[in-house]
Coordinates of C-alpha atoms in Angstrom, one line a residue:
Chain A
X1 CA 12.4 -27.1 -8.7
X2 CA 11.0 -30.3 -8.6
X3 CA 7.5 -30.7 -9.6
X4 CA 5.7 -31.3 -6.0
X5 CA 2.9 -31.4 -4.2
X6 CA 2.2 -27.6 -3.5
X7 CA 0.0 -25.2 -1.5
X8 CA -0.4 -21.4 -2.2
X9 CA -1.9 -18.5 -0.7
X10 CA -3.1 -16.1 -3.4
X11 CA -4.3 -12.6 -4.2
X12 CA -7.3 -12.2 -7.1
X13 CA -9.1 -9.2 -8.1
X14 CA -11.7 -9.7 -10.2
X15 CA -14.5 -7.6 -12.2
X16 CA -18.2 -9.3 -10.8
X17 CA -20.4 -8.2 -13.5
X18 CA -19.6 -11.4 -15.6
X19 CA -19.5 -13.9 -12.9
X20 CA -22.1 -15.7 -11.3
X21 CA -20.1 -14.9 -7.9
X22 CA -17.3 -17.0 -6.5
X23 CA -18.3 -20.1 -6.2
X24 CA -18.5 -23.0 -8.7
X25 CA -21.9 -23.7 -9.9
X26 CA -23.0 -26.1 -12.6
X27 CA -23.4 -24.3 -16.5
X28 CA -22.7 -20.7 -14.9
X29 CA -19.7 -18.8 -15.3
X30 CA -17.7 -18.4 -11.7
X31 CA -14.3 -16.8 -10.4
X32 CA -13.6 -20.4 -8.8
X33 CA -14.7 -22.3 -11.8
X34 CA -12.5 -19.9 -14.2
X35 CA -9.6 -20.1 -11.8
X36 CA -9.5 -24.1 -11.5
X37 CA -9.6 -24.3 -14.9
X38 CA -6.3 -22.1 -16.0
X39 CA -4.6 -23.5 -12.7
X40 CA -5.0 -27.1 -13.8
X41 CA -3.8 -26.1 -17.4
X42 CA -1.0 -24.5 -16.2
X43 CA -0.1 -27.2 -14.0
X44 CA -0.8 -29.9 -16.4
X45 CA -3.0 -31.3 -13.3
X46 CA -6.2 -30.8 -11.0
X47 CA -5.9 -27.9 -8.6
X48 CA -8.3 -27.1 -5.9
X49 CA -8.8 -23.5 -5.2
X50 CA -10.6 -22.4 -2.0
X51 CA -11.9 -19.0 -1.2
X52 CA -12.3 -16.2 1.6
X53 CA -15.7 -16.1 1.0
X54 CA -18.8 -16.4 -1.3
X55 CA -19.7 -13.1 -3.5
X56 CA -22.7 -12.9 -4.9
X57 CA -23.3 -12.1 -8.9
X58 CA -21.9 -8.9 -10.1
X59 CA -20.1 -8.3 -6.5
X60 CA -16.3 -7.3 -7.2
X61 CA -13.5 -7.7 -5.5
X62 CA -10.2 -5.7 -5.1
X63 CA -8.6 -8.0 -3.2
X64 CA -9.6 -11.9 -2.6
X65 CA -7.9 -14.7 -1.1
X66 CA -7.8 -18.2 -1.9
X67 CA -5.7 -21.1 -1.4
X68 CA -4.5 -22.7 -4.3
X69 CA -3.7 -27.0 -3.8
X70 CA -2.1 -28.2 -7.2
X71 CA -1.0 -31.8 -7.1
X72 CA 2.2 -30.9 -8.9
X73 CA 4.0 -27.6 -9.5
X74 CA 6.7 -26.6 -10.2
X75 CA 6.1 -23.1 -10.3
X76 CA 7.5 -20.3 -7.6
X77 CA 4.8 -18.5 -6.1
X78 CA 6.4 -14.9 -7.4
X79 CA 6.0 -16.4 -10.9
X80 CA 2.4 -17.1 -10.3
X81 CA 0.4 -14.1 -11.6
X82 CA 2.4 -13.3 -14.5
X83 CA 2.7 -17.4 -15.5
X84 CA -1.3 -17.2 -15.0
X85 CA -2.0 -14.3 -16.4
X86 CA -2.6 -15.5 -20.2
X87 CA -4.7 -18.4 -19.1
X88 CA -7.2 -16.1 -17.2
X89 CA -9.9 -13.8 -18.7
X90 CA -9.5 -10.6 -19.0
X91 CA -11.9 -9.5 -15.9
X92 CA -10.1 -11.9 -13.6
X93 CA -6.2 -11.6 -12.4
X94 CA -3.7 -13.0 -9.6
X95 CA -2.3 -10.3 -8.5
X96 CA -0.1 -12.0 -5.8
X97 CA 0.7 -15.4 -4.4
X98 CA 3.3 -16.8 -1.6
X99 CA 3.6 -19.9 0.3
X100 CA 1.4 -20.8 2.9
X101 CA 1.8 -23.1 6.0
X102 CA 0.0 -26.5 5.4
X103 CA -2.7 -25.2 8.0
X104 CA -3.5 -22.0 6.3
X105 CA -7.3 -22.0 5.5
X106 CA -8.9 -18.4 3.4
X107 CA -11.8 -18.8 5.1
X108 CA -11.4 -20.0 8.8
X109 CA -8.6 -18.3 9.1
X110 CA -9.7 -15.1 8.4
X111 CA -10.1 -12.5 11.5
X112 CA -11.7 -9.7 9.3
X113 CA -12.6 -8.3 6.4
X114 CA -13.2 -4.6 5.0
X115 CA -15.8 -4.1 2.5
X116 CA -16.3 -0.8 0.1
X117 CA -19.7 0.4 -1.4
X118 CA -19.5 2.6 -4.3
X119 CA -22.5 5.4 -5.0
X120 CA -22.7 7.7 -7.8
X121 CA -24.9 10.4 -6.9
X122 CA -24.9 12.2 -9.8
X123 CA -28.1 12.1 -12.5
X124 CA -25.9 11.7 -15.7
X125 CA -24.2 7.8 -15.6
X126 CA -20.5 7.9 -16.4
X127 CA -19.6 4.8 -19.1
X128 CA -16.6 4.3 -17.6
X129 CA -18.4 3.2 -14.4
X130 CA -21.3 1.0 -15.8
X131 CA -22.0 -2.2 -13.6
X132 CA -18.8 -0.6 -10.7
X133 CA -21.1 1.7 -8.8
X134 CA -24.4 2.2 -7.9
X135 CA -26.2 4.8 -9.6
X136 CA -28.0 6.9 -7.6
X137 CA -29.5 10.3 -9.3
X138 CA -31.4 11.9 -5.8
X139 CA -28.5 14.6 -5.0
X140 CA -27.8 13.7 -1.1
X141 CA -26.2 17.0 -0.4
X142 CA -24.2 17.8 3.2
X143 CA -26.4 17.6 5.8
X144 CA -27.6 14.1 3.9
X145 CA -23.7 12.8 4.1
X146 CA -23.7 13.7 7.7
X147 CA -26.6 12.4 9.1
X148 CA -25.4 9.0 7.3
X149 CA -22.1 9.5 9.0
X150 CA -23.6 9.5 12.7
X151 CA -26.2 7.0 12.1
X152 CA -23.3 4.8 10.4
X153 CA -21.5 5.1 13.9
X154 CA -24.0 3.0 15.9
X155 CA -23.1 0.2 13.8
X156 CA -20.0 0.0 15.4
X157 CA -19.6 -2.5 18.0
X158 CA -20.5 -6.2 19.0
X159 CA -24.3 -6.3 17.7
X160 CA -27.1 -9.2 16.5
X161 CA -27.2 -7.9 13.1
X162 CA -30.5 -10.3 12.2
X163 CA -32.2 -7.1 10.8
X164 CA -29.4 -6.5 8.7
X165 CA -29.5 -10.1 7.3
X166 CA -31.6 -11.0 3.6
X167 CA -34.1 -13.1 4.9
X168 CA -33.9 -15.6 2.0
X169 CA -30.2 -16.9 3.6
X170 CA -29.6 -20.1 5.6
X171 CA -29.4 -18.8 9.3
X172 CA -26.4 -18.8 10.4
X173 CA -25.6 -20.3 14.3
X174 CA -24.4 -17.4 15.2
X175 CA -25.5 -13.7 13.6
X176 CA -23.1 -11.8 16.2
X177 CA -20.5 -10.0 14.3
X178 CA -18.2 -6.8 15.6
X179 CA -18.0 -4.2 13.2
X180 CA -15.0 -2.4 14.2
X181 CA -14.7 0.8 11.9
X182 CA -17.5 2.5 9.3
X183 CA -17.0 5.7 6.8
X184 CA -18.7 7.7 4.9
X185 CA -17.1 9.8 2.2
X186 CA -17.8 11.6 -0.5
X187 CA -15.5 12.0 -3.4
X188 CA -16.6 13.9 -6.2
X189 CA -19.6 12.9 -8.0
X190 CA -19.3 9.2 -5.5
X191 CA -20.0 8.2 -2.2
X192 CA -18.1 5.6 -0.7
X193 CA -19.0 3.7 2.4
X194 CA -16.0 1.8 3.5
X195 CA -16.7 -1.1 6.6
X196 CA -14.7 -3.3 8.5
X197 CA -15.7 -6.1 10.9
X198 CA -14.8 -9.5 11.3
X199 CA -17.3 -11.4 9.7
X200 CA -20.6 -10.5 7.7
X201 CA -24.1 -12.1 7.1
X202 CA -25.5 -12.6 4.0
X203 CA -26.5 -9.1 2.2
X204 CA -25.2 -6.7 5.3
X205 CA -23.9 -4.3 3.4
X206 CA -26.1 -4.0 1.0
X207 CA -28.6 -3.4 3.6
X208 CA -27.3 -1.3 6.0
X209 CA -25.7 0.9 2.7
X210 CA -29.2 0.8 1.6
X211 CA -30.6 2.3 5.4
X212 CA -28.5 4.4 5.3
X213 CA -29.1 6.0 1.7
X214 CA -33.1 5.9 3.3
X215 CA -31.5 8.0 6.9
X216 CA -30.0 10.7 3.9
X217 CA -33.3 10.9 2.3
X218 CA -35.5 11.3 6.1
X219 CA -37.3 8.3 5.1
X220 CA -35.8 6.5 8.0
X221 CA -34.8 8.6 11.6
X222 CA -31.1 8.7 11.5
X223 CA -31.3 7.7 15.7
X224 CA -32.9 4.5 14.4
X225 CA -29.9 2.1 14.0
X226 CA -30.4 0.9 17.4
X227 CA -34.1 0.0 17.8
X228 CA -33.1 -1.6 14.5
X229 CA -31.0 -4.2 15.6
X230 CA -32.3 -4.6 18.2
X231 CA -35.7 -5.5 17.0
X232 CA -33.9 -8.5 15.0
X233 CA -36.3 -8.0 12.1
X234 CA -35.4 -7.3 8.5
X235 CA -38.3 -6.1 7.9
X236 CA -36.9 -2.9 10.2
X237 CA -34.2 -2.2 7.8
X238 CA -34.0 -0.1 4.6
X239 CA -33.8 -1.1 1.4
X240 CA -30.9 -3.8 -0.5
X241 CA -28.3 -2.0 -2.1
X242 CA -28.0 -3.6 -5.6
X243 CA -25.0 -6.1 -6.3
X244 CA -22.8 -3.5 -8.7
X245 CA -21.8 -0.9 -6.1
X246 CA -20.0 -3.7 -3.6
X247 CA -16.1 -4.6 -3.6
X248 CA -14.8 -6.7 -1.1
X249 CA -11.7 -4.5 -0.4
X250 CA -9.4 -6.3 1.9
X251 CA -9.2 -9.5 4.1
X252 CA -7.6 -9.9 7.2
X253 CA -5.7 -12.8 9.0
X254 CA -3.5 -13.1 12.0
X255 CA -0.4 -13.3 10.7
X256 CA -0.6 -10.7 8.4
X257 CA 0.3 -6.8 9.5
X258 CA -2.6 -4.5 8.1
X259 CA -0.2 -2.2 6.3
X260 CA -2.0 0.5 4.7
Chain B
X1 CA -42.2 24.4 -26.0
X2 CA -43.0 24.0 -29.5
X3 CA -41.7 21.2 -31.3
X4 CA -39.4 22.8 -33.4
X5 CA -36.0 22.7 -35.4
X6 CA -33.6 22.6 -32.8
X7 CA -29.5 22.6 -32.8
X8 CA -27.8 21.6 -30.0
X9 CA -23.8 21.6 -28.8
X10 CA -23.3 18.1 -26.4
X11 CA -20.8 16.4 -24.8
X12 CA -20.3 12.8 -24.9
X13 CA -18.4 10.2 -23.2
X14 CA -18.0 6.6 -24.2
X15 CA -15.4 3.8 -23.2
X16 CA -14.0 2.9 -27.1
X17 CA -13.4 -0.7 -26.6
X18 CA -16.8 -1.7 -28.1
X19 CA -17.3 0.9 -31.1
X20 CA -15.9 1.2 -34.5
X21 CA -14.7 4.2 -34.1
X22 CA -16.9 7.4 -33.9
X23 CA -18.1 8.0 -37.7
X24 CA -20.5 6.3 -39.4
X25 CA -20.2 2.7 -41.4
X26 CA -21.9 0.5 -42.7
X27 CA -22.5 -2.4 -40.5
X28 CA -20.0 -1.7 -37.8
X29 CA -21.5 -0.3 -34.4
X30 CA -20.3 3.4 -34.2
X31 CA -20.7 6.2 -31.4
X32 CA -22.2 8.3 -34.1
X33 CA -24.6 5.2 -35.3
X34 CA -25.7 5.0 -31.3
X35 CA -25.9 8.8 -31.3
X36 CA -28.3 9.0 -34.3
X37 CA -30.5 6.2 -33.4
X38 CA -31.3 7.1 -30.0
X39 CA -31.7 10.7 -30.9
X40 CA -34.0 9.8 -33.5
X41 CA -35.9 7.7 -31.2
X42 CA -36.2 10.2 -28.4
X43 CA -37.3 13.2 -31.1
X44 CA -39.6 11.0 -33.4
X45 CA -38.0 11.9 -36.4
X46 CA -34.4 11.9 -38.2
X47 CA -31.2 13.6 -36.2
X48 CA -28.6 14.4 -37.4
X49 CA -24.7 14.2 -35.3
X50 CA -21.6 15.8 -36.4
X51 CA -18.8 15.2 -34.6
X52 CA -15.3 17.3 -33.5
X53 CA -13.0 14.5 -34.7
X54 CA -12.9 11.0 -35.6
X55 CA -11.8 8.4 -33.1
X56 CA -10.1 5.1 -33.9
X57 CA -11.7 1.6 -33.2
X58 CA -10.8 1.1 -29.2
X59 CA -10.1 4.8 -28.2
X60 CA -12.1 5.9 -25.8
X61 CA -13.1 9.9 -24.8
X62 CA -14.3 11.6 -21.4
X63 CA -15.6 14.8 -23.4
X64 CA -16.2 14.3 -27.2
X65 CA -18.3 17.3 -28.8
X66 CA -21.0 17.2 -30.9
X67 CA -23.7 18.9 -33.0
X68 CA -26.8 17.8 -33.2
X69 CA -29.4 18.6 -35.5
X70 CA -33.2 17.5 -34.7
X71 CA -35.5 18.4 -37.2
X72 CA -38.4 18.8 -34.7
X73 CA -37.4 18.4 -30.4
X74 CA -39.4 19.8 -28.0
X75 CA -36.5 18.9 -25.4
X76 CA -35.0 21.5 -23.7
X77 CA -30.4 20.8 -23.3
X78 CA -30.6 20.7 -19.9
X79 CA -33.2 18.1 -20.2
X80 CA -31.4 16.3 -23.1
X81 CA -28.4 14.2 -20.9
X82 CA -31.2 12.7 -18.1
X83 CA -33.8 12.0 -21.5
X84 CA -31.2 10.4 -23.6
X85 CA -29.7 8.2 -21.0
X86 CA -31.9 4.7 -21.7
X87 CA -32.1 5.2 -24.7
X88 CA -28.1 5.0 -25.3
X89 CA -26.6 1.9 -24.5
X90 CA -24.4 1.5 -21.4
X91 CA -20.9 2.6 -22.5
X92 CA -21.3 6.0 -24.4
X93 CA -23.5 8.6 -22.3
X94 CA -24.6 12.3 -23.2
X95 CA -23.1 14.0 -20.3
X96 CA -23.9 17.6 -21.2
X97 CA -26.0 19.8 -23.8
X98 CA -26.6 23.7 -24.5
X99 CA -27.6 25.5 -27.1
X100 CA -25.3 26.8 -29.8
X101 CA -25.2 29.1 -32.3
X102 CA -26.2 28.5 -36.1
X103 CA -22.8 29.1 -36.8
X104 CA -21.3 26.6 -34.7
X105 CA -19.5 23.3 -36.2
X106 CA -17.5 21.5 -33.8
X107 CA -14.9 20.1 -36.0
X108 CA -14.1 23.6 -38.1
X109 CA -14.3 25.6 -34.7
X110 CA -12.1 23.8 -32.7
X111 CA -9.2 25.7 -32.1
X112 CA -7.4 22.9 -29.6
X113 CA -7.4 19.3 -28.2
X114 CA -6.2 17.7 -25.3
X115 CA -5.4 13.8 -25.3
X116 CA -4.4 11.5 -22.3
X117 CA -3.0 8.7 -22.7
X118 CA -2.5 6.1 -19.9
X119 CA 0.3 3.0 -20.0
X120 CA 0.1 0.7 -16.5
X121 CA 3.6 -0.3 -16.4
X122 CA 3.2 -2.8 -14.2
X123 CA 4.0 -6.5 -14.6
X124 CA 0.3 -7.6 -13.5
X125 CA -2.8 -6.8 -14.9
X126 CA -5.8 -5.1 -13.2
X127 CA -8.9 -6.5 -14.4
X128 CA -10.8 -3.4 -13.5
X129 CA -8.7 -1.6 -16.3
X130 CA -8.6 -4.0 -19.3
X131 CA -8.7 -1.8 -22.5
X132 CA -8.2 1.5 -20.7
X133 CA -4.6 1.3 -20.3
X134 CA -1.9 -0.3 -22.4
X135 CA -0.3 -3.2 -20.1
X136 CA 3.8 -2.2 -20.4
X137 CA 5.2 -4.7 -17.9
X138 CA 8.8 -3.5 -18.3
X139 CA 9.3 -1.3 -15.5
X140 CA 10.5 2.3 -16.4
X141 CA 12.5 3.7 -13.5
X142 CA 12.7 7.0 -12.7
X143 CA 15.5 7.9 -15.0
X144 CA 14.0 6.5 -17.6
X145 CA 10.9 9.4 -17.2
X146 CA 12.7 11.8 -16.9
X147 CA 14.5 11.1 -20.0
X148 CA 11.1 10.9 -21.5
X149 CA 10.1 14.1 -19.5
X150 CA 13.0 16.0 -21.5
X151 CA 12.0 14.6 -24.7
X152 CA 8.7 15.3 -24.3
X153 CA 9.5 19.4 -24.0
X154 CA 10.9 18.9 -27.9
X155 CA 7.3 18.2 -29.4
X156 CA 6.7 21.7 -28.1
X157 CA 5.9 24.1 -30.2
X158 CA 5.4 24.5 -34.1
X159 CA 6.5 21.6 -36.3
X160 CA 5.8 19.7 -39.3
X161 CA 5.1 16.4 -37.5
X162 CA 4.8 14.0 -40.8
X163 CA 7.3 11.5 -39.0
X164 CA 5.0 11.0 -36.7
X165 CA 1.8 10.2 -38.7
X166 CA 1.1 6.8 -39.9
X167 CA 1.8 6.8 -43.4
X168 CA -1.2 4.7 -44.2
X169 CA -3.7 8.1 -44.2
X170 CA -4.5 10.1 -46.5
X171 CA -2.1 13.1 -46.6
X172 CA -3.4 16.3 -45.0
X173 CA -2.6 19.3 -47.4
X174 CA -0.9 21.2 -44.2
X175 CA 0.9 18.8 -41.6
X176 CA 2.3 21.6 -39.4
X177 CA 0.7 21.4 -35.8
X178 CA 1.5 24.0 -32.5
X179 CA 1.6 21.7 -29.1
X180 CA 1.1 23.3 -26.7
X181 CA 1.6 21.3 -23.8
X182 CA 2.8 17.7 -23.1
X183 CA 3.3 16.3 -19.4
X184 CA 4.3 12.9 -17.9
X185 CA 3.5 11.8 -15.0
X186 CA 3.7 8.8 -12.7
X187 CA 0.4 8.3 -10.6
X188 CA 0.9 4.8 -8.7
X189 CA 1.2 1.6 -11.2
X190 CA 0.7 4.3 -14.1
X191 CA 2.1 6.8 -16.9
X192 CA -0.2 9.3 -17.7
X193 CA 0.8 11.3 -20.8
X194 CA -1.3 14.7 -21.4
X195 CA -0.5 16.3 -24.7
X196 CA -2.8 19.7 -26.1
X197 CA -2.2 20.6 -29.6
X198 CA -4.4 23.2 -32.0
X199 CA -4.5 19.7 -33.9
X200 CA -3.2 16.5 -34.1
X201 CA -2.6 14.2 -37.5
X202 CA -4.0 10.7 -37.7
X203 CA -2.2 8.4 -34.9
X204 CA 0.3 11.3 -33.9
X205 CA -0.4 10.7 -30.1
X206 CA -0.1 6.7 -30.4
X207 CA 3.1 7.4 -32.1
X208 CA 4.6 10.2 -29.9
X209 CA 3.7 8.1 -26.7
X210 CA 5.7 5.0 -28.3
X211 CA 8.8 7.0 -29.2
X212 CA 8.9 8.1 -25.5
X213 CA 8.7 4.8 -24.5
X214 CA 11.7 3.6 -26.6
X215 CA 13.7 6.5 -25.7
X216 CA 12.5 5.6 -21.7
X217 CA 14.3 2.1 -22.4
X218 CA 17.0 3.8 -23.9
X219 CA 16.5 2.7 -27.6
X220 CA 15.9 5.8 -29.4
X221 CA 18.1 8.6 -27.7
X222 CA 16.5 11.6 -25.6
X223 CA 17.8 13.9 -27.6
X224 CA 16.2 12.8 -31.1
X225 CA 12.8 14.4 -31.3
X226 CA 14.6 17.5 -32.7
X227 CA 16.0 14.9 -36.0
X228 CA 13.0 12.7 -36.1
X229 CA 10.7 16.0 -36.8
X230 CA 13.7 17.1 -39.3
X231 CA 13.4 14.2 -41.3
X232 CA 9.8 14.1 -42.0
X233 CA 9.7 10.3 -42.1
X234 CA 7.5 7.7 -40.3
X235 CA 11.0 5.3 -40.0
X236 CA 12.8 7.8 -38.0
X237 CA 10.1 8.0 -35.4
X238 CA 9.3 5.2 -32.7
X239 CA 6.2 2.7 -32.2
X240 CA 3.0 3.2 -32.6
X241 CA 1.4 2.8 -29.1
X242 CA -2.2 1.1 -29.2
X243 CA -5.3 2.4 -29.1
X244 CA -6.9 0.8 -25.7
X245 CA -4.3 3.5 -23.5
X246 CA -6.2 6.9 -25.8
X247 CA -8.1 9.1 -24.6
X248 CA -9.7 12.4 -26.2
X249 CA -9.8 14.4 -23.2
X250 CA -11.0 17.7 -23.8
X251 CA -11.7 20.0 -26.5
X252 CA -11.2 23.7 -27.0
X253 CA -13.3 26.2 -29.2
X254 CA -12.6 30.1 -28.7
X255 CA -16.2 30.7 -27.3
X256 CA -15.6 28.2 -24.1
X257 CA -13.0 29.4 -21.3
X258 CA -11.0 26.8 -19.9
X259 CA -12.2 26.1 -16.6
X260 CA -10.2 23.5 -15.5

């Protein structure tokens, strides 16, 4: 193959606890930054990556897309994790790659995304799960889990999700966003809360994980998700589930068939 | 309670990749250096850890058992796990404690061991499991377990296994071993090997796990486990897999039924 002008849509999974997030950002260490960086050595010339999204420090992700612009290449896209792979850090891999159409953008296009939040609720840590859950000793026992699981159903559906927003963010022009599916389950010692909608503001998982967690514990009514949004008030919320406990699962765009 | 001489039995977990190893030495950072030091902070005066086996530099466990010996605790077990917990540092946690029985040594007394040991054979990496796996991108098809499956049922039983430990250790004065049990499994992008012995001889899981794998690609046959034993040299026997895929998994003394 000729070395050309190529565009790639990519898969990356990446541990968050040693990044400052996604996004490049002078002196700190970043998926985007480490990314560009191999790319452009295994091209032998700039590449420009551009993500799905921004994660925040210590977020993970399962999967992640970007969009991968290498002014020459002349690498097939199946030979693109494992050609990678020795160039990336160990906390970081491509797991997949194809080509892409040359209108294919990771984060316009995207129609939705799921997101997973991982809790241990046990009071002894496990070392194998440092910094990849949330530790959280308080045993919620059953009737905990289900009064999470109805309150977590009134955030499905087209809502303002202001109150569910960190206040510290750029508003946003919009902060209507359809969550379209929400679970709670518990699997041995974890709890995982798995959502799906097509867009999220800044910290909305983390805080409605963390109402929730406050719903299990009767420090907040579990019939109080909708006076909560619609008060449009962070203030109305629970608490901010830390950074260590999120994954962002999956991401979603038109033209590709949700499999699993 | 008083303050008193105090021996307990514990469990301990801890993700090998940044240890030394479990014993002692000088300068290197050890499970059983963390063990004592944290100990001997949380009691105020010397402890004193003795361990059921010693672990390689990158082998990890999910139950290692230990003695301790505090010359004065006031902490009750139950208490010890939740106490402990910042005082160890992330990767190696206390997960359960009892009292024992001045008798009780948990190297002498063991009278069996489980080991698992995990290879992703997968072509990719998953950052999320970097130095808990060994990464063995050739891909073994089914026949290929199975062959290993039927080899596997040959380590059964009573043997001399001095072909399979590394000849670099000192020679123990008996090198006969009973297994007991030995499965492979597939479980998605992985091969789990589980192996119980009354004993095991320095590296003779790393080494049985890397003959499989050569007879799995067809370079030893499946039908020379039965030889390689009968020879009772290290050449005859396959590679020695690396440590990052080991697990101690469980350990048996004639007091505990096994539960699981």
């Amino acid at each position: 193959m000729q070395p050309l002008y190529q565009r790639y849509k990519a898969t990356v999974r990446y541990v968050g606890t040693g990044f400052h997030g996604f996004q490049v950002q002078p002196g700190q260490r970043t998926v985007q930054g480490e990314l560009c960086r191999a790319l452009s050595e295994l091209f032998g010339c700039p590449a420009k990556v551009t993500g799905c999204s921004r994660t925040d420090s210590g977020v993970h992700a399962n999967e992640f897309v970007i969009r991968i612009d290498a002014e020459r290449s002349s690498v097939p896209p199946e030979k693109l994790p494992v050609a990678l792979a020795e160039k990336l850090p160990p906390d970081l891999a491509l797991i997949s790659a194809e080509e892409c159409s040359e209108d294919f953008h990771p984060r316009y296009g995207v129609c939705g995304k799921q997101y997973l939040y991982r809790v241990r609720n046990c009071a002894v840590r496990d070392p194998f799960l440092y910094g990849r859950v949330w530790l959280f000793p308080r045993r919620i026992d059953d009737s905990g889990l289900d009064r999470m699981r109805r309150a977590a159903r009134d955030f499905i559906g087209k809502h303002d999700f202001t109150s569910f927003m960190s206040s510290g963010s750029d508003t946003p022009d919009d902060t209507v966003r359809t969550v379209t599916a929400f679970s709670v389950e518990r699997e041995g010692e974890e709890i995982r809360f798995t959502v799906r909608a097509d867009g999220f503001l800044y910290n909305m998982v983390r805080i409605m994980v963390g109402t929730l967690l406050e719903i299990a514990q009767g420090k907040i009514p579990e019939d109080a998700i909708g006076a909560i949004l619609a008060a449009k008030d962070r203030a109305k919320a629970g608490m901010t589930a830390p950074p260590e406990g999120l994954y962002l699962d999956r991401v979603f765009y038109p033209e590709i068939p949700e499999k699993r």
